[in-house]
XYZ file of C-alpha atoms in Angstrom:
429
model
C 27.118 -18.272 101.298
C 30.116 -20.590 102.507
C 31.919 -19.025 105.355
C 35.514 -17.827 104.033
C 38.046 -20.424 105.419
C 40.651 -19.387 107.991
C 43.515 -19.885 105.110
C 42.416 -19.171 101.606
C 43.408 -21.990 98.890
C 45.241 -21.104 95.768
C 45.994 -23.356 93.042
C 49.572 -22.164 92.379
C 51.153 -24.726 89.497
C 50.517 -27.508 87.536
C 51.718 -29.729 84.917
C 51.031 -32.998 83.050
C 52.059 -35.193 80.206
C 50.291 -35.129 76.841
C 47.525 -37.886 76.986
C 48.140 -40.799 74.542
C 45.667 -43.356 73.433
C 46.026 -46.833 75.041
C 48.632 -49.119 73.554
C 50.244 -46.412 72.281
C 53.159 -44.369 73.032
C 52.834 -45.270 76.515
C 51.911 -48.843 76.447
C 54.820 -49.835 78.326
C 55.083 -46.851 80.904
C 53.584 -47.700 84.212
C 50.952 -45.652 86.531
C 54.664 -44.709 88.767
C 56.784 -44.126 85.771
C 53.969 -41.212 84.328
C 53.055 -39.987 88.079
C 56.721 -39.489 88.837
C 57.499 -37.624 85.435
C 54.093 -35.425 86.457
C 55.902 -34.711 89.404
C 59.346 -34.064 88.847
C 57.883 -31.613 85.933
C 55.676 -29.758 88.567
C 59.070 -29.703 90.549
C 60.997 -28.319 88.054
C 58.709 -25.600 87.221
C 58.021 -24.325 90.248
C 61.592 -24.409 91.707
C 60.788 -27.263 94.333
C 63.751 -29.641 94.069
C 64.532 -31.163 97.269
C 61.763 -29.364 99.060
C 58.981 -31.115 101.666
C 55.748 -30.279 100.300
C 52.989 -30.581 103.111
C 51.730 -33.686 101.401
C 50.947 -35.317 97.845
C 47.627 -36.931 97.459
C 47.159 -38.953 94.182
C 45.708 -42.209 92.602
C 44.911 -44.607 90.062
C 41.922 -46.410 89.186
C 43.374 -49.125 87.233
C 46.315 -50.226 89.608
C 48.691 -53.455 89.951
C 49.135 -54.551 93.312
C 52.464 -53.792 92.773
C 50.714 -50.050 92.914
C 49.950 -50.286 96.649
C 51.800 -47.033 97.840
C 51.596 -45.842 94.431
C 51.797 -41.967 95.200
C 54.413 -42.306 97.886
C 56.892 -44.331 95.416
C 56.433 -41.746 92.865
C 57.574 -38.734 95.507
C 60.515 -41.024 96.566
C 61.514 -41.184 92.723
C 61.009 -37.450 92.216
C 63.331 -34.889 93.315
C 60.978 -34.005 95.931
C 62.690 -34.457 99.571
C 61.791 -37.873 100.747
C 60.561 -36.457 103.849
C 57.467 -35.571 102.081
C 54.405 -37.731 103.035
C 52.143 -39.527 100.187
C 49.267 -41.708 99.769
C 46.887 -43.117 97.592
C 43.383 -41.658 96.562
C 40.633 -43.811 94.472
C 37.270 -42.568 93.461
C 36.956 -43.498 89.842
C 37.433 -40.903 87.125
C 35.964 -38.204 90.240
C 40.022 -39.443 91.554
C 41.717 -36.489 90.485
C 39.357 -33.728 91.752
C 38.914 -35.710 94.861
C 42.575 -35.288 95.713
C 42.320 -31.992 95.018
C 39.785 -31.371 97.515
C 41.599 -33.142 100.178
C 44.788 -31.321 99.661
C 42.468 -28.084 99.867
C 40.802 -29.006 102.981
C 43.924 -29.942 104.754
C 45.498 -26.234 103.372
C 42.180 -23.893 104.511
C 42.241 -25.841 107.830
C 45.960 -24.786 108.369
C 47.008 -28.014 109.119
C 49.890 -27.826 105.827
C 50.495 -24.864 103.816
C 50.748 -26.868 100.711
C 50.637 -30.113 98.773
C 50.612 -31.591 95.568
C 47.197 -33.558 94.030
C 46.959 -35.938 90.866
C 46.304 -38.495 88.952
C 47.903 -41.185 86.836
C 46.077 -43.996 84.869
C 47.474 -46.402 82.529
C 44.552 -48.584 79.859
C 47.405 -50.174 78.496
C 49.276 -51.411 81.258
C 46.084 -52.877 83.087
C 46.401 -55.243 85.448
C 45.317 -59.235 84.853
C 43.930 -60.897 87.581
C 44.436 -64.567 87.790
C 41.170 -66.981 88.107
C 40.007 -67.027 91.651
C 40.572 -71.181 91.920
C 44.027 -70.552 90.884
C 44.148 -67.605 93.525
C 42.746 -69.958 96.397
C 45.346 -72.733 95.134
C 48.277 -70.485 95.091
C 47.631 -69.283 98.665
C 47.315 -72.712 99.618
C 50.937 -73.615 97.973
C 52.124 -70.307 100.313
C 50.541 -71.954 103.386
C 51.904 -75.686 102.747
C 54.579 -76.310 105.639
C 55.688 -79.416 103.543
C 56.208 -80.597 99.902
C 53.943 -83.268 99.988
C 51.232 -80.758 100.803
C 52.135 -77.792 98.176
C 51.446 -80.909 95.410
C 48.424 -81.819 97.491
C 47.236 -78.181 96.626
C 48.393 -78.264 93.183
C 46.411 -81.491 92.690
C 43.522 -79.836 93.070
C 43.795 -77.369 90.249
C 41.717 -77.528 86.937
C 42.782 -76.085 83.526
C 40.089 -73.938 83.345
C 41.942 -72.106 86.780
C 44.526 -70.882 84.762
C 42.604 -68.747 82.306
C 43.332 -64.840 83.537
C 40.746 -62.550 84.157
C 40.783 -59.882 81.761
C 39.378 -56.503 83.231
C 36.152 -55.019 81.875
C 35.155 -51.639 81.708
C 31.624 -52.387 83.319
C 29.679 -51.874 86.393
C 30.309 -55.052 88.605
C 26.709 -54.399 89.891
C 25.006 -54.354 86.586
C 27.334 -55.729 84.004
C 26.711 -52.960 81.680
C 30.115 -51.338 80.707
C 29.871 -47.399 81.082
C 28.956 -46.512 77.263
C 25.919 -49.084 77.474
C 24.665 -47.307 80.700
C 25.097 -43.784 78.942
C 23.447 -45.257 75.691
C 20.456 -45.995 78.095
C 20.486 -42.005 79.794
C 20.821 -40.660 76.092
C 17.791 -42.321 74.808
C 15.419 -41.647 78.508
C 16.800 -37.769 77.474
C 16.070 -37.984 73.487
C 19.893 -36.571 72.792
C 20.226 -36.675 69.135
C 23.382 -37.757 67.862
C 23.549 -34.468 65.816
C 24.015 -32.476 69.039
C 26.221 -34.878 70.222
C 28.578 -34.874 66.800
C 28.453 -31.043 67.243
C 29.784 -30.931 70.737
C 32.755 -33.374 70.210
C 33.620 -31.508 66.586
C 33.552 -28.750 68.518
C 35.765 -30.268 72.101
C 38.816 -31.098 69.071
C 38.036 -27.547 67.200
C 38.609 -25.913 70.933
C 41.664 -28.026 71.813
C 43.504 -27.498 68.788
C 42.952 -23.435 68.949
C 44.697 -23.805 72.642
C 47.493 -25.655 71.641
C 47.900 -23.264 68.478
C 47.734 -20.481 70.920
C 50.413 -22.000 73.331
C 47.670 -21.725 76.457
C 49.303 -25.650 77.237
C 53.112 -24.314 76.699
C 53.539 -24.216 80.712
C 51.055 -26.682 81.643
C 52.753 -29.769 80.201
C 55.601 -31.601 79.775
C 56.617 -34.090 76.993
C 56.473 -37.298 77.225
C 57.844 -40.594 75.016
C 57.830 -38.258 71.756
C 54.387 -36.788 72.707
C 54.161 -32.730 72.861
C 50.211 -33.060 72.283
C 47.235 -34.779 73.026
C 47.665 -37.764 70.587
C 43.487 -37.977 70.498
C 43.200 -34.305 69.315
C 41.963 -34.025 65.741
C 42.084 -30.668 64.456
C 40.673 -31.542 61.137
C 37.558 -33.142 62.414
C 33.812 -32.364 61.488
C 30.458 -32.884 62.043
C 30.532 -34.536 58.439
C 33.265 -37.135 59.565
C 31.645 -37.916 62.771
C 28.755 -38.762 61.159
C 30.149 -41.343 58.960
C 31.273 -43.541 62.346
C 29.158 -46.108 63.108
C 27.104 -46.531 66.733
C 29.059 -48.527 68.882
C 27.014 -48.514 72.433
C 23.106 -48.459 72.130
C 20.679 -50.826 69.982
C 18.641 -49.945 67.007
C 17.577 -46.710 65.655
C 18.607 -45.565 69.182
C 22.169 -45.747 69.055
C 23.829 -42.588 68.831
C 27.070 -43.159 70.579
C 30.215 -43.791 68.580
C 33.728 -43.961 68.926
C 33.988 -40.289 67.762
C 31.243 -38.824 70.176
C 32.503 -41.369 73.382
C 36.204 -40.609 75.018
C 38.655 -43.534 74.182
C 40.574 -45.504 76.769
C 43.905 -43.423 77.402
C 47.196 -42.767 79.383
C 48.154 -39.938 81.141
C 48.863 -38.217 84.373
C 48.666 -34.716 85.594
C 49.226 -32.872 89.098
C 48.344 -29.227 90.615
C 50.141 -27.845 93.567
C 48.125 -26.091 96.055
C 49.250 -23.584 98.393
C 47.971 -20.517 101.024
C 48.885 -16.950 99.674
C 51.688 -16.548 101.747
C 53.472 -19.713 100.894
C 53.406 -19.262 96.908
C 54.755 -15.707 97.821
C 57.448 -17.002 99.556
C 57.980 -19.644 96.921
C 57.859 -16.818 93.862
C 54.475 -18.366 92.340
C 51.513 -16.838 91.083
C 48.087 -17.299 92.467
C 46.300 -18.781 89.532
C 43.137 -18.996 90.795
C 41.090 -20.009 94.633
C 39.865 -23.020 95.085
C 36.411 -21.861 96.517
C 34.558 -25.465 97.213
C 33.782 -28.797 96.581
C 31.248 -31.441 97.015
C 30.220 -34.748 95.900
C 26.919 -36.937 95.568
C 26.000 -40.541 94.215
C 22.672 -42.035 92.610
C 21.302 -45.140 93.040
C 22.139 -46.341 89.274
C 21.505 -49.973 89.917
C 17.710 -49.943 92.029
C 16.358 -46.395 91.016
C 15.923 -44.940 87.600
C 18.867 -42.615 87.510
C 21.501 -42.705 84.973
C 25.190 -43.780 85.903
C 26.615 -40.586 84.952
C 24.076 -38.043 86.543
C 25.510 -37.525 89.704
C 26.682 -34.318 88.669
C 23.511 -33.068 87.907
C 22.450 -33.295 91.701
C 25.913 -32.301 93.283
C 25.834 -28.818 91.205
C 22.592 -27.649 92.621
C 24.217 -28.278 96.252
C 26.896 -26.733 95.528
C 24.990 -23.544 94.298
C 22.926 -23.009 97.077
C 25.921 -23.561 99.743
C 27.698 -20.219 98.272
C 24.465 -18.698 97.092
C 25.200 -18.947 93.487
C 23.200 -19.647 90.392
C 23.850 -21.747 87.280
C 24.438 -18.540 85.522
C 26.905 -16.877 87.466
C 30.116 -18.631 85.878
C 32.256 -17.590 83.452
C 34.130 -20.944 82.511
C 32.292 -24.419 83.029
C 34.278 -27.196 82.832
C 32.129 -30.563 82.486
C 33.860 -33.646 82.086
C 33.082 -35.141 78.299
C 32.961 -38.983 79.458
C 30.857 -39.063 76.168
C 29.272 -35.985 74.617
C 25.833 -36.871 75.406
C 26.966 -37.081 79.388
C 27.427 -33.399 78.817
C 24.047 -32.892 76.866
C 22.036 -35.288 79.430
C 23.481 -33.011 82.383
C 22.368 -29.404 80.670
C 19.127 -30.976 80.042
C 18.729 -32.336 83.262
C 19.319 -28.584 84.875
C 16.654 -27.141 82.315
C 14.386 -29.695 82.781
C 11.170 -28.655 85.057
C 9.810 -31.766 86.238
C 13.701 -32.762 86.920
C 14.546 -29.750 89.361
C 11.491 -30.266 90.391
C 10.634 -33.783 91.604
C 14.266 -34.976 91.881
C 16.166 -31.744 92.932
C 13.489 -30.367 95.079
C 14.016 -27.163 93.381
C 10.868 -24.678 93.133
C 12.557 -23.676 89.353
C 14.474 -25.246 86.885
C 18.613 -24.141 87.263
C 18.188 -23.143 83.883
C 20.581 -22.689 80.969
C 24.160 -21.927 80.496
C 25.747 -19.526 78.048
C 27.651 -22.656 75.885
C 30.177 -20.174 74.704
C 31.493 -20.161 78.093
C 31.219 -24.530 78.143
C 34.879 -26.386 77.968
C 36.518 -23.672 75.899
C 39.765 -24.960 75.720
C 38.425 -28.369 74.905
C 38.143 -31.327 77.108
C 38.357 -34.965 77.378
C 36.230 -35.782 74.349
C 39.484 -34.305 72.169
C 42.200 -34.994 74.644
C 41.076 -38.301 76.045
C 40.506 -39.523 79.738
C 42.908 -41.316 81.353
C 40.671 -41.551 84.513
C 42.613 -40.789 87.609
C 44.226 -37.792 85.516
C 41.406 -36.276 84.013
C 40.610 -33.822 87.159
C 44.499 -32.349 87.337
C 43.752 -31.669 83.765
C 40.651 -30.105 83.973
C 41.692 -27.668 87.536
C 44.841 -26.815 85.564
C 42.847 -25.586 82.637
C 40.141 -23.929 84.385
C 42.798 -22.026 86.770
C 44.611 -20.688 83.749
C 41.424 -19.400 82.180
C 40.961 -17.745 85.452
C 43.943 -16.114 85.891
C 44.030 -14.649 82.056
C 40.743 -13.276 82.112
C 42.071 -11.711 85.702
C 38.503 -12.013 87.215
C 35.458 -14.552 87.127
C 34.270 -17.983 88.350
C 34.027 -21.312 87.259
C 32.628 -24.585 87.536
C 33.910 -27.829 87.329
C 31.889 -31.124 86.872
C 32.890 -34.498 86.968
C 30.878 -37.808 86.477
C 32.637 -41.431 87.935
C 31.981 -44.804 88.201
C 29.360 -46.544 90.657
C 26.806 -43.214 89.972
C 28.918 -40.842 91.692
C 29.933 -37.060 90.389
C 32.454 -34.159 92.277
C 32.044 -31.213 91.512
C 34.194 -27.602 92.458
C 34.451 -23.779 92.191
C 37.220 -22.232 91.625
C 37.611 -18.071 91.242
C 40.268 -15.723 90.018
C 42.429 -14.529 92.651
C 42.225 -11.261 91.811
C-alpha cells in the first residue's frame, strides 16, 4: 500500500464550459479566453475572488506563440489575486490530469495548501506555422543591419515558401493520424463495429441522462450561448450510428466512424484541489480524495504496441502500488478517445497472453462491471478538447464519489506520443 501523504489532497471544486464542436460557437474564442472564463467560474463558485491560491497549473496542446505564458495570462485576466503563480503543462491528451497530479503532489508535500489544475484547447483557433524557408528568411531579415541586407535576404525567398503549414492531427514519427493508428490497434484486437457503436450510443444516452437530472448544474459555466455539450446526441442509436461510413481504416477491417470516434472540439476545464483544513476554512466540500497517480509510455514507433495502449500498462502498476485489483472500483472513467480504444484496453486486461507477456502478471487483470464504466458518458458524447479532458473527468468522478458517499474510482487517459496518465480517487467520507 502507498503510505498516506502527510497532507491528504481533496478535490473541493470544479468548473468547465460546455464543450463545442470545432468551428462552431467557440470558433473565435482563444485558449486564453476559455481558460480565463473557466477560472473565473470556479472563483465565483468557490468564493475565491481576490484570493491568492498556491498555484494554477494548466495547459493547451494546440498553442500559438502568443500562448507562451497561457496560464499566467489567464490568471491575470481572472478575478484571482494577481499574486497567484501559474505555469503551463503539456502532455497531449493527458495534460489536464497531469496538472492535477502536479498540484496534488505539491499539496501532499505541504508546499502549498491549495491549487487549481486545468486545461483549454481550441481546434478552431489552431496555430498555423509559416513555411520553414519563410521563417528562416524572416529571421535573416530581422538580423539584417541595413536596408540592403534586408533586400538581399528577401531576394532569396521563393514562391513556394509563402505557403503556410496547416497543423495535422498526425504523429510526427509515423505520419499517421491518431485515428489511423487506432484503426490498426482495433483490427489487432478484433474489436467489432457493433461493439463500438453500442459503446458510443451508450455514452450519449448516459451523458444526456446526467444533464437531465441536473448532475452538471454546479460543474458548468454557460459560454457563448451553450449550456450543454454541443456534440451530445441524446436521440442517437446503434442503428443510426451503424449507417455511418468508416473514416479510419481500410477495406472490411474499417470499423471506425465519425460516430464512434471523438470529434475535434473546443473547451476548457479546471478543478480546485486543497487540504482538508484549507477547504474547511473556506467552507468548501471535500468531494473526493486524490489518492495516487502514475504515467506510462509505449514504443509505438519501433515496437508492436498500439499508440493509445499506454494506460493498459500504467493501470496495473498503479493497482500494484496501492494493493488493489481492477475490480476494486465503484466507477471507471476510461477516456473515450475512440470507442475501440476503451474496448481494446478492457480486452487487453482480460487477455492472459497480454497480461503475462507484456505486463508480467501471473494472471489477467480480468473484466470489470460494465455498468460502472463512464456512467455519465464520456468523450464520445461530450467531446474532447485535448487538455480539458482531464479536468472534466476528475470533476465528474469526484462528484460521483461525493454523491455516493463511499467507494473508489479509476481514471485512465490515453495520450498522443504513446502515453497514458491514470489516477485513483476515493470518497472523502
